[in-house]
Rosetta silent file (secondary structure, phi, psi, omega in degrees, C-alpha in Angstrom):
SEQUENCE: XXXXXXXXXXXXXXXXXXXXXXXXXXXXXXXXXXXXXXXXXXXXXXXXXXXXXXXXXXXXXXXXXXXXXXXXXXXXXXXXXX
SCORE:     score description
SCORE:     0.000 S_00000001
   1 L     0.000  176.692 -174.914   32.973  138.412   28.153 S_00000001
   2 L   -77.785  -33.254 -174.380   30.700  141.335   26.788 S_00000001
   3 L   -94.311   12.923  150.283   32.649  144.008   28.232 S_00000001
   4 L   -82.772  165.501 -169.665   36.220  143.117   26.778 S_00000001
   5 L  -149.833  147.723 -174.493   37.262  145.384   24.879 S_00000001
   6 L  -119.353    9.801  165.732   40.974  145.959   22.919 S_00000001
   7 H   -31.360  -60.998 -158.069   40.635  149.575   22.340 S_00000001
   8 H   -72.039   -2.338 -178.071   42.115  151.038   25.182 S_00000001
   9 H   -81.845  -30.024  156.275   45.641  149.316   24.398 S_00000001
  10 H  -125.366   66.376  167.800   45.874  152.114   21.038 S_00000001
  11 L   -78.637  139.289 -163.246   44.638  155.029   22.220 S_00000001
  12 L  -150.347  149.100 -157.200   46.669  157.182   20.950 S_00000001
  13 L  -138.639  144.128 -172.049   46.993  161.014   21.584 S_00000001
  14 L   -69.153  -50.231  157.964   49.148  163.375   19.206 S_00000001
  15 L  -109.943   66.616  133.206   51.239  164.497   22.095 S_00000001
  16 L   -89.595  147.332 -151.754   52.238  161.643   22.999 S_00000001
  17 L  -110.847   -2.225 -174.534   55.922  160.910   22.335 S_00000001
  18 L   -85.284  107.977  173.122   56.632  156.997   23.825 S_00000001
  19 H   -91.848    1.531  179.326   56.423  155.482   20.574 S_00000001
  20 H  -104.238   55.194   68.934   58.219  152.093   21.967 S_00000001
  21 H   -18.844  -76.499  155.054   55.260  152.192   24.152 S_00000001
  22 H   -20.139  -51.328 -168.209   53.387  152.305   21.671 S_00000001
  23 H   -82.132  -44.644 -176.120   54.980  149.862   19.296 S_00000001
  24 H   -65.736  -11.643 -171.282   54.993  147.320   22.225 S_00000001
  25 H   -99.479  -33.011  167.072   51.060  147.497   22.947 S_00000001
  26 H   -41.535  -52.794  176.972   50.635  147.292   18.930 S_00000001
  27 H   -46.050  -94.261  162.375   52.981  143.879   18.715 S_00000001
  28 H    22.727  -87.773  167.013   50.508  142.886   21.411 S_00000001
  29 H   -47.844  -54.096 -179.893   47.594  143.567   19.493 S_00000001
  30 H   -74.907  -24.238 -177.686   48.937  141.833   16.348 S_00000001
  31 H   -61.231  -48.288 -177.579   49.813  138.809   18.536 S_00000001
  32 H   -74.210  -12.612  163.915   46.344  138.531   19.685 S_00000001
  33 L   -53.485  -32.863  171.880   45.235  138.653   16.166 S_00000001
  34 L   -79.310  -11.812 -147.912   46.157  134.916   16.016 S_00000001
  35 L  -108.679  135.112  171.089   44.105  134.126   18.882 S_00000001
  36 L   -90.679    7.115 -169.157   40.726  132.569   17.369 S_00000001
  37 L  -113.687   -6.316  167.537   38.572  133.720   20.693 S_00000001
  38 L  -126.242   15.927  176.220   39.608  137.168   20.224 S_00000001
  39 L   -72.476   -6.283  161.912   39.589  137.627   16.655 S_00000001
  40 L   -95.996   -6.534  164.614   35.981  139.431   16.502 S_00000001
  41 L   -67.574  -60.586 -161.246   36.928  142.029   18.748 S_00000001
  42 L   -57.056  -10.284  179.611   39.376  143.131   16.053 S_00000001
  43 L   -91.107   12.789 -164.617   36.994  144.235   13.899 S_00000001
  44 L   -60.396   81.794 -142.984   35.981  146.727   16.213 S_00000001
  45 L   -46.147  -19.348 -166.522   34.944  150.007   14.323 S_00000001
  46 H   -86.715  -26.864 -167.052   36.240  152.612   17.280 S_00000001
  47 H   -56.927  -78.985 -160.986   39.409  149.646   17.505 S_00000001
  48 H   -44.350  -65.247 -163.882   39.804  150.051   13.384 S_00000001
  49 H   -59.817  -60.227 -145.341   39.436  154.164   13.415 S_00000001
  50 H   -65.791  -68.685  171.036   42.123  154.352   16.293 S_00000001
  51 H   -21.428  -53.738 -176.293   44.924  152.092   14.005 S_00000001
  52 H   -45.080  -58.422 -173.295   43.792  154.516   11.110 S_00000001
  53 H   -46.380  -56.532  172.154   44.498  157.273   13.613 S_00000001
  54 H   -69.346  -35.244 -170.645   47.782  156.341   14.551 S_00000001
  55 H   -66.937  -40.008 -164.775   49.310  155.164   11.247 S_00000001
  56 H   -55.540  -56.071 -164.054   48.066  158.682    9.972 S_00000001
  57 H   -69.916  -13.992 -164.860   49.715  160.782   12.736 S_00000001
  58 L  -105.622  126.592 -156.753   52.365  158.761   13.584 S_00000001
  59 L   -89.905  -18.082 -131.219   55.785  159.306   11.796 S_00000001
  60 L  -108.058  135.617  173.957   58.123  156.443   13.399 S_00000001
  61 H   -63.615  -32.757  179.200   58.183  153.568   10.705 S_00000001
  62 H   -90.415   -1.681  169.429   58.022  150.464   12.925 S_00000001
  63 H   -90.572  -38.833 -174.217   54.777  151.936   14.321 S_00000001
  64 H   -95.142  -40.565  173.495   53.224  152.239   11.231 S_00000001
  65 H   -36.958  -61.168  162.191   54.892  148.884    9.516 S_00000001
  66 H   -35.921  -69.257  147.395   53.022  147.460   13.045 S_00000001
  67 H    -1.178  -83.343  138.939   49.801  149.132   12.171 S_00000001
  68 H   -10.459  -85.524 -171.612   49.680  147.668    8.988 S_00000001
  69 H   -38.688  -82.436 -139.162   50.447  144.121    9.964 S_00000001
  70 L   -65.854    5.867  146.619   47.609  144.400   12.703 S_00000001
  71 L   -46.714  -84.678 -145.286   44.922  146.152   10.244 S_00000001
  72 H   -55.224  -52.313  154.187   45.692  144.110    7.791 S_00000001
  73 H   -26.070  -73.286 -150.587   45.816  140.584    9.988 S_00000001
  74 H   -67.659  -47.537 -168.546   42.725  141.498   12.070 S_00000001
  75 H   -79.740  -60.010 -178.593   40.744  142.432    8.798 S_00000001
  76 H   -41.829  -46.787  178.618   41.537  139.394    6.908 S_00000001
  77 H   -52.718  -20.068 -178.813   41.140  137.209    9.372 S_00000001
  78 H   -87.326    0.103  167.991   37.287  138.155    9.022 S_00000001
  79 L    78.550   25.165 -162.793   37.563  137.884    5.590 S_00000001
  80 L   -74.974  -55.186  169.866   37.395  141.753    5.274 S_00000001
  81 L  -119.978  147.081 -147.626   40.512  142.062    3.266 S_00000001
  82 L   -98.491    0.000    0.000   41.925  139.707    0.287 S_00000001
C-alpha cells in the first residue's frame, strides 16, 4: 500500500537505553531487506537518515554491526552501493 512505511521500527531517541530492543527491530529490518515487495521502501531517505542516526549515536557493537548489514543490504539491493 501507499501508506506503508518502515520508519517507525528505528526511531531512535538518544535516551533511549533498550538496545536489544533495538537490535531486534533492526534484525527485522535487515530480514525484510530480502523481501523483493518491500525492497523500495528501504531506500527511504527519512528510513536511511534514521540508520545513519543510530549507528552514529549508538555505542553497542551489534547495533551498529546490524546497521551496517541493513544500510548496506537495502542500498545495494537498489543498486545504490557496489
Amino acid at each position: 500500500t501507499d501508506n506503508f512505511s518502515l520508519t517507525p521500527l528505528v526511531k531512535y531517541k538518544s535516551q533511549d537505553q533498550n538496545f536489544q530492543l533495538l537490535y531486534q527491530s533492526l534484525f527485522c529490518l535487515w530480514m525484510l531487506t530480502f523481501n523483493n515487495e518491500v525492497k523500495e521502501k528501504m531506500t527511504d531517505p527519512e528510513l536511511v537518515f534514521n540508520l545513519v542516526e543510530i549507528f552514529k549515536q549508538v555505542e553497542v557493537l551489534t547495533v551498529r554491526r546490524m546497521t551496517i548489514a541493513t544500510l548496506r543490504v537495502s542500498l545495494k539491493r537498489v543498486n545504490l552501493v557496489i
